[in-house]
GROMACS .gro file of C-alpha atoms in nm:
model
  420
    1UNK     CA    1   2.444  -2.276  -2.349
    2UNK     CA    2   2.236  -2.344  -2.673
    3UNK     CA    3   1.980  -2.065  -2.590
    4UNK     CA    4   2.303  -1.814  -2.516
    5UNK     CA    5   2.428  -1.985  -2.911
    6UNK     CA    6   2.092  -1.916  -3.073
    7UNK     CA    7   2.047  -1.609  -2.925
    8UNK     CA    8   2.345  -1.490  -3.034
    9UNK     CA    9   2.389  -1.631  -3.393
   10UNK     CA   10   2.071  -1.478  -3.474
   11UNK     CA   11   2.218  -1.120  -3.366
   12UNK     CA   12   2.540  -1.222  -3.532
   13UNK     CA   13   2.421  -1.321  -3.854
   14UNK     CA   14   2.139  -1.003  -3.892
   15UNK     CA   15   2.501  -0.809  -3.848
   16UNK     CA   16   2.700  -0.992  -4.087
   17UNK     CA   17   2.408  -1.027  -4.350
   18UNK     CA   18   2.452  -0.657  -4.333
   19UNK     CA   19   2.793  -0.581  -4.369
   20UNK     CA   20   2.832  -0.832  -4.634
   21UNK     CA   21   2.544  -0.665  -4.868
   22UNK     CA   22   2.728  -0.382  -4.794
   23UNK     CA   23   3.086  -0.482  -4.882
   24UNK     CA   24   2.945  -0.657  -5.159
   25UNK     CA   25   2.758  -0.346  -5.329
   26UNK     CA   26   3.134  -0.214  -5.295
   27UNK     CA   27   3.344  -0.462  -5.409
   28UNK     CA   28   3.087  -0.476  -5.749
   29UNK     CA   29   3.150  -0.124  -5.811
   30UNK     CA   30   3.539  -0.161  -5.753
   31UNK     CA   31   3.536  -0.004  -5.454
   32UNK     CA   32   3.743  -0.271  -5.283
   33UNK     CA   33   3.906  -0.566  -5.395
   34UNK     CA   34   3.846  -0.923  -5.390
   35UNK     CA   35   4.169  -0.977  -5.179
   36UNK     CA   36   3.981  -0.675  -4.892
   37UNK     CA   37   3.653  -0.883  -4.915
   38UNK     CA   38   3.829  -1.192  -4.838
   39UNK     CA   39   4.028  -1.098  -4.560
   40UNK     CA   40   3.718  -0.865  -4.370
   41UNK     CA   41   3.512  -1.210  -4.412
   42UNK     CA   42   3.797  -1.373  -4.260
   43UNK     CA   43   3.843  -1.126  -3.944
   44UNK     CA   44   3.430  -1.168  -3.928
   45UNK     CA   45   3.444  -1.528  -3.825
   46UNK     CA   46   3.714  -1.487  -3.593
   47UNK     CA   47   3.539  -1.228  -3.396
   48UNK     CA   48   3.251  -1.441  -3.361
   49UNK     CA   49   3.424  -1.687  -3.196
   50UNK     CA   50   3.598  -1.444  -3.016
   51UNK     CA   51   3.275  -1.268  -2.876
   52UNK     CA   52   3.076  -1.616  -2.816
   53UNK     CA   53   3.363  -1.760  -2.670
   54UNK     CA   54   3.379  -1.390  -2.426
   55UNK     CA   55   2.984  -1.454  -2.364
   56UNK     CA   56   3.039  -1.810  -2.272
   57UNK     CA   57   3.301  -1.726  -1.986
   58UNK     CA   58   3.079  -1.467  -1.841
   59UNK     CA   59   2.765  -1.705  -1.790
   60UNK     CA   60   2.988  -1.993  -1.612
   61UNK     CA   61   3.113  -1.691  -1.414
   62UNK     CA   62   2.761  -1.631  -1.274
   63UNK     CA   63   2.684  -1.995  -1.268
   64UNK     CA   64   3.024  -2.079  -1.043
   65UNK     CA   65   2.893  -1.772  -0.809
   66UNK     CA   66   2.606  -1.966  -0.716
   67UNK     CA   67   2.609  -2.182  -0.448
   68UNK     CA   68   2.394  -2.476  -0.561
   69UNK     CA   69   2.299  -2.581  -0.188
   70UNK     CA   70   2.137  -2.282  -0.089
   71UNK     CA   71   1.869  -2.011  -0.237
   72UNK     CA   72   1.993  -1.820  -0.502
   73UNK     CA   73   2.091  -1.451  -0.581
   74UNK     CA   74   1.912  -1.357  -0.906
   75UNK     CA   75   2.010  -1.071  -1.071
   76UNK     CA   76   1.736  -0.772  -0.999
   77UNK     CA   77   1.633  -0.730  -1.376
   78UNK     CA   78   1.548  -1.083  -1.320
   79UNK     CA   79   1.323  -1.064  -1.015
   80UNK     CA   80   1.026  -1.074  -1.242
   81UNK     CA   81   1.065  -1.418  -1.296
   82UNK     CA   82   1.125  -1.490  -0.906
   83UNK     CA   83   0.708  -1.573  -0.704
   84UNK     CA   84   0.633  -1.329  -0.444
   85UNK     CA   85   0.784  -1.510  -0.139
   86UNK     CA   86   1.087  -1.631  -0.361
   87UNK     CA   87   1.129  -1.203  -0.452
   88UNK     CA   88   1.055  -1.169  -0.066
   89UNK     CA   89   1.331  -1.421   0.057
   90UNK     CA   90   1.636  -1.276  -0.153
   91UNK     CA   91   1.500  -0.893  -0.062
   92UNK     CA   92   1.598  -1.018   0.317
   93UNK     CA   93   1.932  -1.146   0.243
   94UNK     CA   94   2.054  -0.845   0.037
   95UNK     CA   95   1.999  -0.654   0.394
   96UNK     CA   96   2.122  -0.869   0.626
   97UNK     CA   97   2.435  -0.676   0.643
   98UNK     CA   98   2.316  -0.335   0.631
   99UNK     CA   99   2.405  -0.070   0.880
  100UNK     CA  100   2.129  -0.081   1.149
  101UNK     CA  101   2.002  -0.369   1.056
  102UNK     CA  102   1.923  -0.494   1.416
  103UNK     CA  103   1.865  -0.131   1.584
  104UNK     CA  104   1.562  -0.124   1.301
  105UNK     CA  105   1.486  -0.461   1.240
  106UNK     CA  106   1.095  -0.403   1.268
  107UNK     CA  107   1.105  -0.155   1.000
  108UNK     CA  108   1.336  -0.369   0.721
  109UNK     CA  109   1.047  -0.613   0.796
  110UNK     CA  110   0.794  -0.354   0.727
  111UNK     CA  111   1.011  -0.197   0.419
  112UNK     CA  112   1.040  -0.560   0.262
  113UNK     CA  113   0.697  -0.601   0.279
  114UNK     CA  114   0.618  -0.267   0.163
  115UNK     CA  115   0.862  -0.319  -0.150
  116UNK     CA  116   0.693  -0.674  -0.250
  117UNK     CA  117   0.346  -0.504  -0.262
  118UNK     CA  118   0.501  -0.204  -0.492
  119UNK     CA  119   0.656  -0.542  -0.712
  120UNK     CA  120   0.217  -0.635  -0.733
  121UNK     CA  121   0.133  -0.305  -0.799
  122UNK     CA  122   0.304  -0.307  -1.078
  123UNK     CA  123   0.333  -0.625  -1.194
  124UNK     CA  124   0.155  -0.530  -1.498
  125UNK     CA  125   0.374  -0.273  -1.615
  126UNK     CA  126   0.751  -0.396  -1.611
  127UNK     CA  127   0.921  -0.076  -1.777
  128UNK     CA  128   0.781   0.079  -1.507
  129UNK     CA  129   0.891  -0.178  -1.258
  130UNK     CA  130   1.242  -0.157  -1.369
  131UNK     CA  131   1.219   0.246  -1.329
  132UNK     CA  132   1.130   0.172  -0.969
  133UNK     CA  133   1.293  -0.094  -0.823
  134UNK     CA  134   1.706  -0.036  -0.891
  135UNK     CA  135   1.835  -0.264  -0.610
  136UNK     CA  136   2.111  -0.096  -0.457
  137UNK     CA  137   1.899   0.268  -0.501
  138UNK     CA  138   1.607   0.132  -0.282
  139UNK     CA  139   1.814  -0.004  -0.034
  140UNK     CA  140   2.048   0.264   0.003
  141UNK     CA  141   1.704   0.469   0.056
  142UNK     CA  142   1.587   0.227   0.295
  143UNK     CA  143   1.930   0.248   0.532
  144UNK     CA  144   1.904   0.636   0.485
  145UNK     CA  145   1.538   0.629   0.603
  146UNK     CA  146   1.507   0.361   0.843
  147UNK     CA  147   1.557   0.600   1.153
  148UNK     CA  148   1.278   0.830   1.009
  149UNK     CA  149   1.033   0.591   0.930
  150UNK     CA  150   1.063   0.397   1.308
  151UNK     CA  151   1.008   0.771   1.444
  152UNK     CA  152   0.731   0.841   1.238
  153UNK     CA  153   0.579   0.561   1.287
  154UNK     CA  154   0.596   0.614   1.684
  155UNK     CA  155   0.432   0.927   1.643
  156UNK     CA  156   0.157   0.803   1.433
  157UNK     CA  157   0.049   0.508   1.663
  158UNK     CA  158   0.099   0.702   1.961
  159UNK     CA  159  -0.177   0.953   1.861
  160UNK     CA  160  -0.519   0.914   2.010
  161UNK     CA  161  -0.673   1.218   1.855
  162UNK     CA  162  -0.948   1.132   1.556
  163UNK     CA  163  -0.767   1.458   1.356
  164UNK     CA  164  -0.565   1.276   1.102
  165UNK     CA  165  -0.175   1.350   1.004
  166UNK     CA  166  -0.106   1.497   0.688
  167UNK     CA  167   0.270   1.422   0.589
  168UNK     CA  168   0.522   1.611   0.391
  169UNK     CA  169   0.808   1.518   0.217
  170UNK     CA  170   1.051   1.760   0.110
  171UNK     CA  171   1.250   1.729  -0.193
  172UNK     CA  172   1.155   1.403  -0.223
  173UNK     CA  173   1.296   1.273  -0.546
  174UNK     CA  174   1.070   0.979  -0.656
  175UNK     CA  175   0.964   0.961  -0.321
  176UNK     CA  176   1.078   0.644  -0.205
  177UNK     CA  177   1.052   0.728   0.184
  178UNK     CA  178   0.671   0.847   0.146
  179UNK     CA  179   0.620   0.535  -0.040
  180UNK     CA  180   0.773   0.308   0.193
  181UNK     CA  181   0.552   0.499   0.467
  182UNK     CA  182   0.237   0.434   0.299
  183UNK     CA  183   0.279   0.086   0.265
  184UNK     CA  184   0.352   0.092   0.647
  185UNK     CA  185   0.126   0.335   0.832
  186UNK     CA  186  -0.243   0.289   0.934
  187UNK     CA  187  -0.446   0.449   0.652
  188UNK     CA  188  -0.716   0.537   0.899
  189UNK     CA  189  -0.456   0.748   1.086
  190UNK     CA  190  -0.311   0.934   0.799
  191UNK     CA  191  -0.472   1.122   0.572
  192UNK     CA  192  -0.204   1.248   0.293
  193UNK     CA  193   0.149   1.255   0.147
  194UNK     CA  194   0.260   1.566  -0.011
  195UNK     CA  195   0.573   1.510  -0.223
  196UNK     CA  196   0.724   1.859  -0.274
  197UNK     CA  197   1.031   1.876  -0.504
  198UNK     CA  198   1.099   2.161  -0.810
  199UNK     CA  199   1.127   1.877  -1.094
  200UNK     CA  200   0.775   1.766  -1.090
  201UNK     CA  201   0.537   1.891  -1.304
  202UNK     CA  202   0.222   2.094  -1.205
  203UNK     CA  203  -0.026   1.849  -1.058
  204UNK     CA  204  -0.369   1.990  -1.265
  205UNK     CA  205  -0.572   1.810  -1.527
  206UNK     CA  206  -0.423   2.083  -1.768
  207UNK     CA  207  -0.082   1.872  -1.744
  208UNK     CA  208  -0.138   1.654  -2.026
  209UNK     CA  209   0.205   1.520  -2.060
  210UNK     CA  210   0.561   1.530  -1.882
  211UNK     CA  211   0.832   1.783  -2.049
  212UNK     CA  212   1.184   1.578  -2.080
  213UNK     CA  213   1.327   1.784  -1.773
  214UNK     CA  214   0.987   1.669  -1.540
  215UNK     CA  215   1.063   1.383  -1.303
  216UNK     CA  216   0.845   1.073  -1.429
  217UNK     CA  217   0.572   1.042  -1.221
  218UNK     CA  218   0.356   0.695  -1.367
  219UNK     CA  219   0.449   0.540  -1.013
  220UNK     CA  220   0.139   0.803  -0.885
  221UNK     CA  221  -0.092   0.903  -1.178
  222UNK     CA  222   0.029   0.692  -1.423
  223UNK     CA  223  -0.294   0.423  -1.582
  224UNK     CA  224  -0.305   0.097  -1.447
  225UNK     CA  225  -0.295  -0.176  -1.713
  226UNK     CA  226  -0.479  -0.428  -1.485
  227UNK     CA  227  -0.763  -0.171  -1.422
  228UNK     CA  228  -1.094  -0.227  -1.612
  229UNK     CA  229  -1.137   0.091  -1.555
  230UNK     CA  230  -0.868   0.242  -1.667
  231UNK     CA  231  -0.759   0.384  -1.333
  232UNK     CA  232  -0.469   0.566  -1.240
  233UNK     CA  233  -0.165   0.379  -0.988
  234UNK     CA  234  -0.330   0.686  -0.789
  235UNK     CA  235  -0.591   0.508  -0.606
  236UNK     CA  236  -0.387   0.182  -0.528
  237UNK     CA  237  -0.141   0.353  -0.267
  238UNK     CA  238  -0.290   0.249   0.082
  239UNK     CA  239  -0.243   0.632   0.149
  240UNK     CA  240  -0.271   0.855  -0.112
  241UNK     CA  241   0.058   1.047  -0.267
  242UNK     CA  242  -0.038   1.389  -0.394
  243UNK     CA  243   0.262   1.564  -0.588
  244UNK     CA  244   0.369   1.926  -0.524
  245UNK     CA  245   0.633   2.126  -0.763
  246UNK     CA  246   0.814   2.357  -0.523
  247UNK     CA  247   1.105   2.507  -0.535
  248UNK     CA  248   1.199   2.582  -0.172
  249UNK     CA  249   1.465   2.804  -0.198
  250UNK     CA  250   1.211   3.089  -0.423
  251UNK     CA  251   1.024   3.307  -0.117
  252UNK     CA  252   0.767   3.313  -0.348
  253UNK     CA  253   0.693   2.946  -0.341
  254UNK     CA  254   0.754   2.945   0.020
  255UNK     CA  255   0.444   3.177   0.075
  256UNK     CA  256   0.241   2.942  -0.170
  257UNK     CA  257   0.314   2.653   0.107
  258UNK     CA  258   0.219   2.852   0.399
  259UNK     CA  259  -0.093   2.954   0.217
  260UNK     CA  260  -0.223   2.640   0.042
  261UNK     CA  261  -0.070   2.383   0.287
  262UNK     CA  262  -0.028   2.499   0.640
  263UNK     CA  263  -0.277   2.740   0.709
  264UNK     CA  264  -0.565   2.486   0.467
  265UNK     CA  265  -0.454   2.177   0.638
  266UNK     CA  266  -0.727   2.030   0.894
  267UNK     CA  267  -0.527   1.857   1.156
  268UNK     CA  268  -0.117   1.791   1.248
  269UNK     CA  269   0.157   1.798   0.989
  270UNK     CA  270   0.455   1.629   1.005
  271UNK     CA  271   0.727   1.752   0.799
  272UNK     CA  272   1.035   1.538   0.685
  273UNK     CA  273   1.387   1.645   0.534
  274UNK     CA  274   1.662   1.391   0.377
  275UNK     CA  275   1.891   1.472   0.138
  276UNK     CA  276   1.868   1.825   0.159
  277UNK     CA  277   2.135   2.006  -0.006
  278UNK     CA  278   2.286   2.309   0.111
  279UNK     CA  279   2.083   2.568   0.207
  280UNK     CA  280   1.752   2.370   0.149
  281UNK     CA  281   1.834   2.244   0.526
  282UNK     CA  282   1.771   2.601   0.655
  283UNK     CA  283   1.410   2.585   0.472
  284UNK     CA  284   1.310   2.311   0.647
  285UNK     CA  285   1.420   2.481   0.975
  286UNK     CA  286   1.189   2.729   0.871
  287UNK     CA  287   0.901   2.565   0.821
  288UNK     CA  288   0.919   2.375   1.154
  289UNK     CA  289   0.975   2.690   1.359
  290UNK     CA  290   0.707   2.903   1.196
  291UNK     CA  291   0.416   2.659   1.123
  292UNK     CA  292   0.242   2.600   1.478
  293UNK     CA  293   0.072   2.304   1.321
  294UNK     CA  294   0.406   2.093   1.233
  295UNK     CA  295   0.384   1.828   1.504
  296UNK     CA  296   0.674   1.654   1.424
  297UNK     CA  297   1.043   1.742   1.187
  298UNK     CA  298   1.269   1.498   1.091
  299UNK     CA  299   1.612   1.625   0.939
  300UNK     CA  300   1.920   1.499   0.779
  301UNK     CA  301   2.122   1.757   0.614
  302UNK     CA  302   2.299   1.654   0.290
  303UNK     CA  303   2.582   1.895   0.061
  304UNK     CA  304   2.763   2.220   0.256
  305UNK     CA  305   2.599   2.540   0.126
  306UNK     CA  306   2.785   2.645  -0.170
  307UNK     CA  307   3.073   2.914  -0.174
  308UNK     CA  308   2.852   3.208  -0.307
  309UNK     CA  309   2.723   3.262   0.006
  310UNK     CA  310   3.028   3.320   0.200
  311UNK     CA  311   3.178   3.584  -0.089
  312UNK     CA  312   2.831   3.775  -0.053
  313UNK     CA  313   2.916   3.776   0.380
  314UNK     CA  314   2.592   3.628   0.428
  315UNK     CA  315   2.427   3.573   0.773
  316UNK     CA  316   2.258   3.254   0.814
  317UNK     CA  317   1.969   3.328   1.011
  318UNK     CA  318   1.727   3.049   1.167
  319UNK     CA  319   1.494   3.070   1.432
  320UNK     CA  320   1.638   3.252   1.739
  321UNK     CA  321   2.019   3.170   1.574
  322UNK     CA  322   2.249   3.312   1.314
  323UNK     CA  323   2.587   3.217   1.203
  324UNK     CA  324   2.840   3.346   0.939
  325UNK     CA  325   2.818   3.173   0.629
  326UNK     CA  326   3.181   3.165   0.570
  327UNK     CA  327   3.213   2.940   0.888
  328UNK     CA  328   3.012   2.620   0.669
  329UNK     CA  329   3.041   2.712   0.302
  330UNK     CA  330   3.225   2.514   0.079
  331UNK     CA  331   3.310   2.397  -0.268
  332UNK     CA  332   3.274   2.089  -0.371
  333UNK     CA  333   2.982   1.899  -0.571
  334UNK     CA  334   2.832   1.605  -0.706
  335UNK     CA  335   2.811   1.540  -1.100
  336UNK     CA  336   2.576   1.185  -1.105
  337UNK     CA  337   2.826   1.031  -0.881
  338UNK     CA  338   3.167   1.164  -0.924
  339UNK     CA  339   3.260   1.401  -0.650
  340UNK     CA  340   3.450   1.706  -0.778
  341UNK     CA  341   3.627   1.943  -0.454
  342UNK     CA  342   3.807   1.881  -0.194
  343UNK     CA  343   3.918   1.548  -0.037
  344UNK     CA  344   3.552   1.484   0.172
  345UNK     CA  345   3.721   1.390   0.473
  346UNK     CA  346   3.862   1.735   0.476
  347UNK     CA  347   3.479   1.850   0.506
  348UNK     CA  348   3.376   1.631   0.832
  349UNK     CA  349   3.466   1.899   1.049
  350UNK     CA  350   3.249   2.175   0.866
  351UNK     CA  351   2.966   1.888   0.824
  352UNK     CA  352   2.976   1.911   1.204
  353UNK     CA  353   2.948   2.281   1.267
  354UNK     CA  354   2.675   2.312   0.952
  355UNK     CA  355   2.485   2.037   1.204
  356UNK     CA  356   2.546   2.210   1.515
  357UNK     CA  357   2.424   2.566   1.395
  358UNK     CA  358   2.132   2.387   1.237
  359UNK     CA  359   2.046   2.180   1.571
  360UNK     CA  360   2.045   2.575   1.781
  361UNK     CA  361   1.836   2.681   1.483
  362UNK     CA  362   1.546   2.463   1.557
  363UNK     CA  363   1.305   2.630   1.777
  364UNK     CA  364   1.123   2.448   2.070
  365UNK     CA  365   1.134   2.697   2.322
  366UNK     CA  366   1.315   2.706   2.638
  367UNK     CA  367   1.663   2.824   2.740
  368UNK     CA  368   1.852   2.562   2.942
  369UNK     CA  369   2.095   2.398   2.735
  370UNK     CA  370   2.114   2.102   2.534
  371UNK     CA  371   2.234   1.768   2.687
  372UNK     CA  372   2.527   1.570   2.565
  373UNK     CA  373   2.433   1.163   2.599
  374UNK     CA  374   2.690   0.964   2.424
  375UNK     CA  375   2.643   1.017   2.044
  376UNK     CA  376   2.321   1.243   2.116
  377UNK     CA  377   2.225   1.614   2.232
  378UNK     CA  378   1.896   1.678   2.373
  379UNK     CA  379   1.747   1.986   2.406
  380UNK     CA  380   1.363   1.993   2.657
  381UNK     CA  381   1.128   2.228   2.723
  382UNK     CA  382   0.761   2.320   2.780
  383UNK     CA  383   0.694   2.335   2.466
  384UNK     CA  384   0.815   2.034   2.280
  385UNK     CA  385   1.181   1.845   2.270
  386UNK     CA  386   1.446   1.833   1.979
  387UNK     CA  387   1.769   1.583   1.940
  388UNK     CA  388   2.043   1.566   1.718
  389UNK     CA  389   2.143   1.224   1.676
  390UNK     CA  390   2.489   1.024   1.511
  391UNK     CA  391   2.321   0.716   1.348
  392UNK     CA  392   2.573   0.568   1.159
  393UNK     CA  393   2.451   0.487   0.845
  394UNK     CA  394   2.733   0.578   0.610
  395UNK     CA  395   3.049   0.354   0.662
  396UNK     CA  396   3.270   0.372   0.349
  397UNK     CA  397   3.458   0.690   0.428
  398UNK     CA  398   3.086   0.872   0.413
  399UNK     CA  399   3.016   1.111   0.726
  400UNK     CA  400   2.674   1.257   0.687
  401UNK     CA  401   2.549   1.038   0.962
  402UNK     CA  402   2.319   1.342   1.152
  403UNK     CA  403   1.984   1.318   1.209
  404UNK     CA  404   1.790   1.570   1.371
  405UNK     CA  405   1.418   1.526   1.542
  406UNK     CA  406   1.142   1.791   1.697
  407UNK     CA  407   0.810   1.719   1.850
  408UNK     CA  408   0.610   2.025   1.941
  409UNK     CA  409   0.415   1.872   2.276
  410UNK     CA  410   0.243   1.678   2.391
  411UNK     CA  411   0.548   1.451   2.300
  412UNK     CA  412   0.574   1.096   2.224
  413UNK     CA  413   0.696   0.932   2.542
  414UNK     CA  414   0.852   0.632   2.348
  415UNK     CA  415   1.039   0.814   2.117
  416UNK     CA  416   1.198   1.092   2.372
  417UNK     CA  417   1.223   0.781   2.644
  418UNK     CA  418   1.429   0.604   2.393
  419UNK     CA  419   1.699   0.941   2.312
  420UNK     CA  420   1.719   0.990   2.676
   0.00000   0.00000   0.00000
């Protein structure tokens, strides 16, 4: 309580020093009277007892919400001052609740792990930390990814071949999900990341410095303070992260991809999808059904495709399916996080069709049809498998709970064994 006093009399005073030279200056040039000085003095003292008094109540209500017989809860802009296991310990009890916490209770190991040894990376550069690590953002992404990383990681350990995977991550954002997998994967089994989304900047040594509307990317190529070298966080990832500005939904880039990345790439890709908006989802299709290479796609569609495309009678058209756009298009849209449409429950029903057409759009060969098992659809052939899979990860009214897998063959048994 006398640190939260000192702290704040020296902020109050700086304040009042001010506004007292300033009333002052006033009151000498008749600006205001003697009475006005008096009385704005007066209402200055009262509101700092007012405010210390409103500080005060706020720290005993975080002290009463700890219970003083077990580990505490520190606030995450306080994890700094927490030791690695201590950091470790309170990561595990935010998730303990989580949806799917004991379906993918090997990988929240793995992910806590993984997000203790991003805390050392950067341990030397705390703005950055804070950029990272938002606590309900990374855990949110780890719920959302937890099904995807298990799979991958099946495929991965599964492989006996000495060609190593190179792994790409669409619209990635920061790229939590490819971070998490690095931390988690064997390094001698993978040889890439490639982080495709339109806000990065253009990877090149002629980049010299981020534009405001660039997505910050320090997390990758940013300098390490602790390096004697002055390295880049580049070289610390156990797999490497390589950026890729893209804009999926220009043909132009499109060809770029198949050019540069899928015909140049030695070995199997493995492409994964969350959070795609819209029509993104029907890129990713793409790039699964004509890239003979892509050895395993991971999916979970995000947003409805957007109204246009239903007043322009657009076909959908993916793989060996097409669909009228008017059937899935909605309005509707996130600004930050304030939805602005229809009521979203109104949208479940269209969620499901988008999913369905999407699922028939995803080419493994073979013409029998799918299977219905419970809360999953499986579709076999010759040439590979695909499932579209309820996981329900969303439980506050949310409904995007689809997930959709393809392995070109020879398939993973454990992964197919386990859908079946």
């Amino acid at each position: 309580q006398q640190q939260l006093r000192d702290t704040f009399n020296y902020k109050y005073r700086y304040c009042t020093a001010s506004a007292l030279y300033k009333l002052s200056y006033f009151n000498s040039m008749h600006f205001i009277s003697n009475k006005t000085l008096i009385v704005v003095i007066t209402l200055l003292n009262v509101f700092e007892s007012f405010a210390f008094t409103a500080q005060r109540k706020i720290q005993r209500r975080n002290m009463s919400a700890l219970d003083v017989n077990s580990s505490p809860s520190p606030l995450p802009e306080l994890n700094y001052g927490l030791s690695d296991e201590e950091f470790h310990s309170w990561l595990f009890s935010e998730i303990e609740n989580v949806p799917g916490r004991d379906t993918y209770s090997e990988v929240y190991e793995d992910s806590i792990t993984a997000i203790v040894n991003w805390r050392k990376r950067f341990r030397g550069n705390p703005k950055l930390w804070k950029r990272i690590f938002n606590r309900d953002r990374v855990i949110k992404e780890l719920v959302e990814s937890a099904p995807i990383i298990q799979s991958v990681k099946r495929v991965i350990e599964s492989n006996d071949s000495e060609e190593k995977f190179t792994i790409m991550d669409l619209c990635c954002g920061k790229g939590y999900l490819s971070m998490f997998l690095s931390e988690i994967l064997p390094k001698e089994k993978v040889n890439r990341f490639i982080l495709v989304d339109k806000a990065w900047a253009i990877a090149s040594t002629n980049t010299t410095e981020l534009k405001p509307h660039h997505m910050n990317w320090d997390h990758i190529y940013g300098e390490n303070p602790l390096s004697e070298d002055k390295d880049t966080y580049f070289t610390t990832w156990p797999i490497p992260l390589h950026t890729s500005k893209q804009n999926l939904k220009q043909s132009c880039n499109q060809r770029q991809m198949t050019k540069h990345i899928f015909q140049k790439t030695e070995g199997p890709i493995i492409v994964l999808a969350i959070h795609l908006c819209g029509t993104l989802s029907l890129k990713a299709v793409d790039m699964f059904n004509n890239n003979a290479n892509v050895k395993f796609f991971a999916l979970k569609p995000c947003c409805l495709p957007r109204m246009v495309h239903a007043q322009r009678d657009d076909i959908f058209k993916i793989g060996q399916h097409e669909f009228d756009a008017k059937e899935v298009c909605s309005n509707g849209s996130f600004n930050k996080k304030n939805w602005t449409g229809p009521p979203r429950w109104h949208l479940e029903p269209k969620f499901n069709l988008w999913a369905d057409h999407l699922f028939k759009g995803i080419d493994v060969g073979g013409s029998v049809e799918p299977i219905q098992n419970g809360y999953r659809v499986l579709h076999s052939s010759e040439d590979g498998s695909k499932a579209k899979d309820d996981i329900i990860i969303q439980v506050d009214g949310g409904f995007q709970n689809t997930y959709m897998f393809a392995e070109r063959s020879p398939l993973t048994s454990n992964i197919w064994t386990d859908i079946e």
